[in-house]
Amino acid sequence: MAESAELTLNGQSYTLPVIEGTEHEKAFDISKLRDQTGYITLDPGYKNTGACKSAITFLNGEEGILRYRGYPIEQLAEKSSFIEVAYLLIYGKLPTQDELKNFSSQITQHTLVHEDVRKIFDGFPTAAHPMAILSSLICSLTAFYPESVSPDLSKEEIDLNVIRLMAKISTIAAWTYKNNMGHPLNYPRNDLDYCSNFLYMMFSFPTEKYEINPVVVQALNKLLILHADHEQNCSTSTVRLVGSANASLYGSVSAGINALWGPLHGGANQEVVEMLESIQRDGGDTQKWIDKAKDKDDSFRLMGFGHRVYKNFDPRATIIKKAADDVLKALGLEDSPLLKIAKELEQAALTDEYFVQRKLYPNVDFYSGIIYKAIGIPTEMFTVMFALGRLPGWIAQWKEMRTNKEPIGRPRQIYVGETERDYVAIDQRTA
Ligand code: MLT
């Protein structure tokens, strides 16, 4: 017999069907609740609310499991490339050799952006935060490809927008940094793979030859894979919600970029490195900061510890911790003072009862900031790097939402404001 729940309200009984996912996660189907009872559910922050059915990413926060399209994140991080993972997320299967070659070469062919996009850079203050430029320019693609706003795009037209977005985001992202530095903007190089080309556009100068370090390319691939999707997080839910109004892919992703910019979401890895730097400036006494974090009267909080959905450990952090050790060793940075501070904090978090009890283990943001710093990515670009990695996830989720013909997102509320009252003329109002 199919499982269901009974809700008894004012003596009347209602049956709520139970929905079960392929990994046996269960939900009460309340889609008819208001029509049947006049009541809604209230769940600020949506901790208990499933907004959609999705076949893209499976996450089990209790057991620390993360899989893209069924493949464990550990295997993908070790064996795959970012572009292959992007294909997997967007098209639902691992590509054949021909499919991967074709996907990758199409992206390469679209890396150039319209010269008018280049001109827009001149309109931004040089000190503008790269995320402000990134979200604006991704949204501006709707102006360069106006047909992309149509709600009735064919599969081929959607695919073209997907390729354009995957290709142009890396050029625009690298240029946000170059613009910030007042450096000349580098055009993409089509002889390079995705990650190498991004590093080239970020770090090369027209005046000298730029050597691409394979250790850095490998680390970047891994970081982007680990960030590629994370089911219904804040920015992804934003992309789906905006997209549910039939907004374009570019517009929806631009909204996701803005959500990601929030310090409680994608801005966290930037805050980790800023915290480590401020501990270093203060003399590097980590015990002092650990004590401050434990003091309930002190507002200081350790950044990059614990996670909203992972209750015991973040599987991405386990992979990235090892990658951080390897990369820093390969780059000869294992003795850096910043790393020493990070290691001491990590040690405290893993052994000190206070942190263990509260499940404040180092999360993915703690280590990703350290690797980005080691490979020369400036701190204010960390969230841009997160966006670069998260893009295939956003695209896959936007496509899934469209394919499933999901209704426009329209949450309800419980109104707690004034009840009806009459308008008061201005000369009769009291302060
Ligand atoms: C993410 O990868 O999006 C973050 O860990 C945040 C989240 O999943 O809520």
Coordinates of C-alpha atoms and ligand atoms in Angstrom, one line a residue:
M1 CA 0.0 0.0 0.0
A2 CA 1.3 3.5 -0.9
E3 CA 2.5 5.4 2.1
S4 CA 0.5 8.5 3.1
A5 CA 0.1 10.8 6.1
E6 CA -3.1 11.8 7.8
L7 CA -3.7 15.4 8.9
T8 CA -6.5 16.0 11.3
L9 CA -7.7 19.6 11.4
N10 CA -10.7 20.7 13.4
G11 CA -12.0 17.2 13.5
Q12 CA -11.7 16.6 9.7
S13 CA -9.1 14.3 8.3
Y14 CA -7.0 14.9 5.1
T15 CA -4.7 12.4 3.4
L16 CA -1.3 13.7 2.3
P17 CA 0.3 11.4 -0.3
V18 CA 4.0 10.6 0.3
I19 CA 6.5 11.1 -2.5
E20 CA 9.6 9.0 -2.5
G21 CA 12.8 9.7 -4.5
T22 CA 15.1 7.2 -6.1
E23 CA 17.4 7.5 -3.0
H24 CA 14.4 6.9 -0.7
E25 CA 14.1 10.5 0.5
K26 CA 10.5 11.1 1.4
A27 CA 8.2 14.1 1.3
F28 CA 4.6 14.9 2.1
D29 CA 2.9 16.2 -1.0
I30 CA 1.1 19.3 0.2
S31 CA 0.4 20.7 -3.3
K32 CA -3.4 20.6 -2.6
L33 CA -3.2 21.6 1.0
R34 CA -4.5 25.1 0.7
D35 CA -7.3 24.2 -1.8
Q36 CA -8.5 21.5 0.6
T37 CA -7.9 23.0 4.0
G38 CA -7.4 26.8 3.5
Y39 CA -4.1 26.4 5.4
I40 CA -0.5 26.8 4.1
T41 CA 2.7 25.6 5.6
L42 CA 5.3 28.1 7.1
D43 CA 9.0 27.3 6.7
P44 CA 11.3 30.3 6.7
G45 CA 14.6 29.5 5.0
Y46 CA 12.9 26.4 3.4
K47 CA 14.7 24.0 5.6
N48 CA 11.9 21.5 5.3
T49 CA 10.6 22.4 1.9
G50 CA 11.3 20.6 -1.3
A51 CA 10.7 23.1 -4.1
C52 CA 11.0 20.6 -7.0
K53 CA 11.8 17.1 -8.0
S54 CA 15.3 17.0 -9.6
A55 CA 17.4 14.3 -11.2
I56 CA 20.7 16.3 -11.2
T57 CA 22.4 16.1 -7.8
F58 CA 22.0 13.9 -4.9
L59 CA 23.2 15.1 -1.5
N60 CA 22.9 13.3 1.9
G61 CA 24.0 15.7 4.5
E62 CA 24.0 13.2 7.4
E63 CA 26.3 10.7 5.6
G64 CA 28.3 13.3 3.6
I65 CA 27.3 12.0 0.2
L66 CA 27.4 14.1 -3.0
R67 CA 26.7 12.7 -6.4
Y68 CA 26.2 14.4 -9.8
R69 CA 23.8 12.4 -12.0
G70 CA 24.6 9.4 -9.7
Y71 CA 28.4 9.6 -10.0
P72 CA 30.2 10.1 -6.6
I73 CA 32.0 13.4 -6.4
E74 CA 35.1 11.6 -5.3
Q75 CA 35.3 9.8 -8.6
L76 CA 34.6 12.8 -10.7
A77 CA 37.1 14.9 -8.9
E78 CA 39.8 12.3 -9.4
K79 CA 39.1 11.1 -12.9
S80 CA 37.1 13.7 -14.8
S81 CA 37.6 17.3 -16.2
F82 CA 35.5 20.3 -15.6
I83 CA 34.1 20.3 -19.1
E84 CA 33.2 16.6 -18.9
V85 CA 31.4 17.3 -15.6
A86 CA 29.6 20.2 -17.2
Y87 CA 28.4 18.0 -20.0
L88 CA 27.3 15.4 -17.5
L89 CA 25.3 17.9 -15.4
I90 CA 23.7 19.6 -18.4
Y91 CA 22.9 16.6 -20.6
G92 CA 22.4 13.9 -17.9
K93 CA 25.1 11.4 -19.1
L94 CA 28.8 11.1 -19.4
P95 CA 29.8 12.1 -23.0
T96 CA 31.3 9.7 -25.5
Q97 CA 34.7 10.8 -26.9
D98 CA 33.0 12.5 -29.9
E99 CA 30.4 14.2 -27.8
L100 CA 33.0 15.6 -25.4
K101 CA 35.2 16.7 -28.3
N102 CA 32.2 18.4 -30.0
F103 CA 31.0 20.1 -26.7
S104 CA 34.5 21.3 -25.9
S105 CA 35.3 22.6 -29.4
Q106 CA 32.0 24.4 -29.6
I107 CA 32.7 26.2 -26.3
T108 CA 36.2 27.1 -27.6
Q109 CA 34.7 28.6 -30.7
H110 CA 32.4 30.9 -28.7
T111 CA 34.9 32.3 -26.2
L112 CA 35.1 35.7 -28.0
V113 CA 32.7 38.3 -26.8
H114 CA 31.2 41.1 -28.9
E115 CA 33.6 44.1 -29.1
D116 CA 30.7 46.2 -27.6
V117 CA 30.9 44.1 -24.4
R118 CA 34.5 45.2 -24.2
K119 CA 33.4 48.8 -24.4
I120 CA 31.0 48.3 -21.5
F121 CA 34.1 47.7 -19.3
D122 CA 35.1 51.3 -19.8
G123 CA 31.9 52.4 -18.2
F124 CA 32.6 50.6 -14.9
P125 CA 34.8 52.2 -12.2
T126 CA 38.2 50.4 -12.2
A127 CA 37.6 49.6 -8.5
A128 CA 34.3 47.9 -9.2
H129 CA 33.9 44.5 -7.5
P130 CA 34.3 41.8 -10.2
M131 CA 31.0 40.2 -9.2
A132 CA 29.1 43.4 -10.0
I133 CA 30.6 43.4 -13.4
L134 CA 30.1 39.7 -14.0
S135 CA 26.4 39.7 -13.1
S136 CA 25.8 42.9 -15.2
L137 CA 27.6 41.5 -18.3
I138 CA 26.1 38.1 -18.1
C139 CA 22.7 39.8 -18.0
S140 CA 23.8 42.1 -20.9
L141 CA 24.1 38.9 -23.1
T142 CA 20.3 39.1 -23.5
A143 CA 20.9 42.5 -25.3
F144 CA 23.5 40.9 -27.6
Y145 CA 21.3 37.8 -28.2
P146 CA 17.8 39.2 -28.0
E147 CA 16.2 36.0 -29.3
S148 CA 17.4 34.3 -26.1
V149 CA 14.5 35.8 -24.2
S150 CA 11.8 33.9 -26.1
P151 CA 9.9 31.4 -23.9
D152 CA 9.6 29.1 -27.0
L153 CA 13.2 28.2 -27.8
S154 CA 13.9 25.0 -29.7
K155 CA 16.4 22.5 -28.2
E156 CA 19.0 23.7 -30.6
E157 CA 18.5 27.3 -29.7
I158 CA 18.8 26.5 -26.0
D159 CA 21.9 24.5 -26.6
L160 CA 23.5 27.5 -28.4
N161 CA 22.7 29.7 -25.4
V162 CA 24.3 27.1 -23.1
I163 CA 27.5 26.9 -25.2
R164 CA 27.7 30.7 -25.5
L165 CA 27.3 31.1 -21.7
M166 CA 29.8 28.4 -20.9
A167 CA 32.3 30.0 -23.3
K168 CA 31.8 33.7 -22.6
I169 CA 31.7 33.5 -18.8
S170 CA 35.4 32.6 -18.6
T171 CA 36.4 35.5 -20.9
I172 CA 34.2 38.0 -19.0
A173 CA 35.4 36.6 -15.6
A174 CA 39.1 37.0 -16.5
W175 CA 38.4 40.5 -17.9
T176 CA 36.7 41.6 -14.7
Y177 CA 40.1 41.0 -13.0
K178 CA 42.2 42.6 -15.8
N179 CA 39.9 45.7 -15.7
N180 CA 40.2 45.9 -12.0
M181 CA 44.0 45.9 -12.3
G182 CA 44.1 48.3 -15.2
H183 CA 45.8 45.7 -17.3
P184 CA 45.1 45.1 -21.0
L185 CA 42.3 42.6 -21.6
N186 CA 43.6 39.3 -23.1
Y187 CA 41.7 37.7 -25.9
P188 CA 41.0 34.0 -25.5
R189 CA 43.3 31.4 -27.0
N190 CA 41.5 28.6 -28.9
D191 CA 44.5 26.3 -28.8
L192 CA 44.1 25.9 -25.0
D193 CA 41.7 23.8 -22.9
Y194 CA 39.1 25.6 -20.8
C195 CA 41.1 25.9 -17.6
S196 CA 44.4 26.8 -19.3
N197 CA 42.7 29.4 -21.4
F198 CA 41.1 31.0 -18.3
L199 CA 44.5 31.1 -16.5
Y200 CA 46.1 32.6 -19.6
M201 CA 43.5 35.3 -19.9
M202 CA 43.9 36.0 -16.2
F203 CA 47.6 36.1 -15.8
S204 CA 49.3 36.7 -19.1
F205 CA 50.7 40.0 -20.4
P206 CA 51.2 41.0 -24.0
T207 CA 54.8 41.8 -23.1
E208 CA 56.0 38.4 -21.9
K209 CA 55.5 34.7 -22.6
Y210 CA 53.1 33.0 -20.1
E211 CA 53.9 29.5 -18.9
I212 CA 50.9 27.5 -18.0
N213 CA 51.6 25.4 -14.9
P214 CA 49.9 21.9 -15.2
V215 CA 49.7 21.7 -11.4
V216 CA 47.6 24.8 -11.4
V217 CA 45.4 23.6 -14.3
Q218 CA 44.7 20.4 -12.5
A219 CA 43.9 22.2 -9.2
L220 CA 41.6 24.5 -11.0
N221 CA 39.8 21.6 -12.8
K222 CA 39.2 20.0 -9.4
L223 CA 38.0 23.2 -7.7
L224 CA 35.5 23.9 -10.5
I225 CA 34.2 20.2 -10.5
L226 CA 33.7 20.4 -6.7
H227 CA 31.6 23.6 -7.0
A228 CA 29.7 22.6 -10.2
D229 CA 26.4 21.8 -8.5
H230 CA 24.9 21.5 -5.0
E231 CA 21.2 20.9 -5.5
Q232 CA 18.8 23.6 -4.3
N233 CA 21.2 26.0 -2.6
C234 CA 20.4 29.7 -2.5
S235 CA 21.8 30.8 -5.9
T236 CA 20.4 27.7 -7.7
S237 CA 17.0 28.2 -6.2
T238 CA 17.2 31.8 -7.4
V239 CA 18.1 30.6 -11.0
R240 CA 15.1 28.2 -10.9
L241 CA 12.7 30.8 -9.4
V242 CA 13.7 33.6 -11.9
G243 CA 13.6 31.0 -14.7
S244 CA 10.2 29.9 -13.7
A245 CA 8.8 33.2 -14.9
N246 CA 10.2 32.2 -18.3
A247 CA 13.1 34.6 -17.9
S248 CA 16.1 33.9 -20.2
L249 CA 19.0 31.7 -19.3
Y250 CA 21.3 34.7 -19.2
G251 CA 18.9 36.7 -17.0
S252 CA 18.3 33.8 -14.7
V253 CA 22.0 33.0 -14.3
S254 CA 22.8 36.7 -13.7
A255 CA 20.3 36.6 -10.8
G256 CA 22.0 33.5 -9.5
I257 CA 25.4 35.3 -9.6
N258 CA 23.9 38.1 -7.4
A259 CA 22.6 35.5 -4.9
L260 CA 26.0 33.8 -4.9
W261 CA 27.7 37.1 -4.1
G262 CA 26.1 37.2 -0.7
P263 CA 28.7 36.6 2.1
L264 CA 26.5 33.9 3.6
H265 CA 26.7 31.9 0.3
G266 CA 29.6 32.3 -2.2
G267 CA 31.4 35.1 -0.4
A268 CA 32.4 32.7 2.4
N269 CA 35.8 31.6 0.9
Q270 CA 36.8 35.2 0.5
E271 CA 36.0 35.8 4.2
V272 CA 38.1 32.7 5.2
V273 CA 41.3 34.2 3.6
E274 CA 40.5 37.6 5.0
M275 CA 40.2 36.1 8.4
L276 CA 43.5 34.2 8.1
E277 CA 45.2 37.4 6.9
S278 CA 43.8 39.4 9.8
I279 CA 45.0 36.7 12.3
Q280 CA 48.4 36.9 10.6
R281 CA 48.5 40.7 10.9
D282 CA 47.6 40.4 14.6
G283 CA 50.7 38.2 15.2
G284 CA 49.5 34.8 14.2
D285 CA 48.4 33.6 17.7
T286 CA 45.7 31.1 16.6
Q287 CA 44.9 30.1 20.2
K288 CA 43.8 33.6 20.9
W289 CA 41.3 33.5 18.0
I290 CA 40.1 30.0 18.9
D291 CA 39.3 31.3 22.4
K292 CA 37.5 34.3 20.9
A293 CA 35.4 32.0 18.7
K294 CA 34.5 30.0 21.8
D295 CA 33.6 33.0 23.9
K296 CA 29.9 33.6 23.6
D297 CA 30.3 37.3 24.5
D298 CA 32.7 37.8 21.7
S299 CA 31.2 38.5 18.2
F300 CA 34.1 36.9 16.4
R301 CA 33.1 33.8 14.4
L302 CA 35.5 31.4 12.6
M303 CA 34.7 31.5 8.9
G304 CA 34.6 28.3 6.8
F305 CA 33.5 25.9 9.5
G306 CA 30.3 23.8 9.6
H307 CA 27.6 23.7 6.9
R308 CA 23.9 24.1 6.7
V309 CA 23.2 20.7 5.2
Y310 CA 26.3 18.6 6.0
K311 CA 25.9 17.5 9.6
N312 CA 29.2 15.5 10.0
F313 CA 31.6 16.5 7.2
D314 CA 31.5 18.1 3.8
P315 CA 32.7 15.5 1.2
R316 CA 34.0 18.3 -1.0
A317 CA 36.3 19.5 1.9
T318 CA 37.8 16.0 2.3
I319 CA 38.8 16.0 -1.4
I320 CA 39.9 19.6 -1.5
K321 CA 42.0 19.3 1.7
K322 CA 44.1 16.7 0.0
A323 CA 44.3 18.8 -3.1
A324 CA 45.4 21.8 -1.1
D325 CA 48.2 19.8 0.5
D326 CA 49.4 18.6 -3.0
V327 CA 49.1 21.9 -4.7
L328 CA 51.0 23.8 -1.9
K329 CA 53.7 21.2 -1.9
A330 CA 54.0 21.3 -5.7
L331 CA 54.2 25.1 -5.7
G332 CA 56.7 25.1 -2.8
L333 CA 54.3 27.0 -0.5
E334 CA 53.9 24.4 2.3
D335 CA 55.7 26.7 4.7
S336 CA 53.6 29.8 4.1
P337 CA 52.5 31.6 7.3
L338 CA 48.9 31.7 6.1
L339 CA 48.8 28.0 5.7
K340 CA 50.4 27.5 9.1
I341 CA 47.5 29.5 10.7
A342 CA 45.0 27.6 8.6
K343 CA 46.4 24.2 9.7
E344 CA 46.3 25.3 13.4
L345 CA 42.7 26.3 13.1
E346 CA 41.8 23.1 11.2
Q347 CA 43.5 21.1 13.9
A348 CA 41.6 22.9 16.7
A349 CA 38.3 22.4 14.9
L350 CA 38.9 18.7 14.4
T351 CA 40.1 18.0 18.0
D352 CA 38.7 20.6 20.3
E353 CA 35.5 19.3 22.0
Y354 CA 33.8 22.7 21.6
F355 CA 34.1 22.5 17.8
V356 CA 33.6 18.8 17.5
Q357 CA 30.3 18.9 19.6
R358 CA 29.0 21.7 17.5
K359 CA 30.0 20.0 14.2
L360 CA 32.1 22.9 13.3
Y361 CA 34.5 21.0 10.9
P362 CA 36.3 22.9 8.1
N363 CA 34.1 23.1 5.0
V364 CA 34.8 23.5 1.3
D365 CA 35.2 27.3 1.6
F366 CA 37.9 26.9 4.2
Y367 CA 40.2 25.0 1.8
S368 CA 39.2 26.5 -1.6
G369 CA 40.2 30.0 -0.5
I370 CA 43.7 28.6 0.5
I371 CA 44.2 26.9 -2.9
Y372 CA 42.9 29.9 -4.9
K373 CA 45.3 32.1 -2.9
A374 CA 48.2 29.6 -3.6
I375 CA 47.5 29.6 -7.4
G376 CA 47.5 33.4 -7.5
I377 CA 43.8 34.1 -7.7
P378 CA 43.2 37.5 -5.9
T379 CA 40.8 37.4 -3.0
E380 CA 38.1 39.5 -4.6
M381 CA 38.0 37.0 -7.5
F382 CA 37.1 34.0 -5.2
T383 CA 33.4 34.4 -5.6
V384 CA 33.8 34.8 -9.4
M385 CA 35.7 31.5 -9.4
F386 CA 32.8 29.9 -7.5
A387 CA 30.4 31.3 -10.2
L388 CA 32.6 29.9 -12.9
G389 CA 32.4 26.5 -11.3
R390 CA 28.7 26.7 -10.4
L391 CA 27.6 27.7 -14.0
P392 CA 27.0 24.1 -15.3
G393 CA 24.8 23.4 -12.3
W394 CA 22.8 26.6 -12.8
I395 CA 22.3 25.7 -16.5
A396 CA 21.3 22.1 -15.8
Q397 CA 18.8 23.2 -13.2
W398 CA 17.4 26.0 -15.4
K399 CA 17.0 23.5 -18.3
E400 CA 15.4 20.9 -16.0
M401 CA 12.9 23.4 -14.7
R402 CA 11.9 24.4 -18.3
T403 CA 11.8 20.8 -19.5
N404 CA 9.6 19.8 -16.6
K405 CA 7.3 22.8 -17.4
E406 CA 7.4 23.8 -13.7
P407 CA 4.8 26.4 -12.7
I408 CA 6.0 30.0 -11.9
G409 CA 7.4 30.1 -8.3
R410 CA 5.0 32.0 -6.1
P411 CA 5.4 31.3 -2.3
R412 CA 2.6 32.4 0.0
Q413 CA 3.1 34.2 3.3
I414 CA 1.4 34.6 6.7
Y415 CA 0.6 38.3 6.9
V416 CA 1.5 39.8 10.3
G417 CA 1.0 43.6 9.5
E418 CA -1.8 46.0 10.5
T419 CA -5.4 45.0 9.9
E420 CA -7.6 47.3 7.9
R421 CA -7.6 51.0 9.0
D422 CA -8.7 54.3 7.4
Y423 CA -6.5 56.8 5.7
V424 CA -5.5 59.7 7.9
A425 CA -5.1 63.2 6.4
I426 CA -1.6 64.5 6.7
D427 CA -2.5 67.5 9.0
Q428 CA -4.2 65.1 11.4
R429 CA -1.3 62.6 11.9
T430 CA 0.7 62.4 15.0
A431 CA 4.5 61.5 14.9
Ligands
MLT1 C1 27.0 25.6 -2.1 O1 27.9 24.8 -2.6 O2 26.1 26.1 -2.7 C2 27.1 25.9 -0.6 O3 27.8 24.8 0.1 C3 25.8 26.3 0.0 C4 24.7 25.3 0.1 O4 24.7 24.3 -0.5 O5 23.7 25.7 0.8

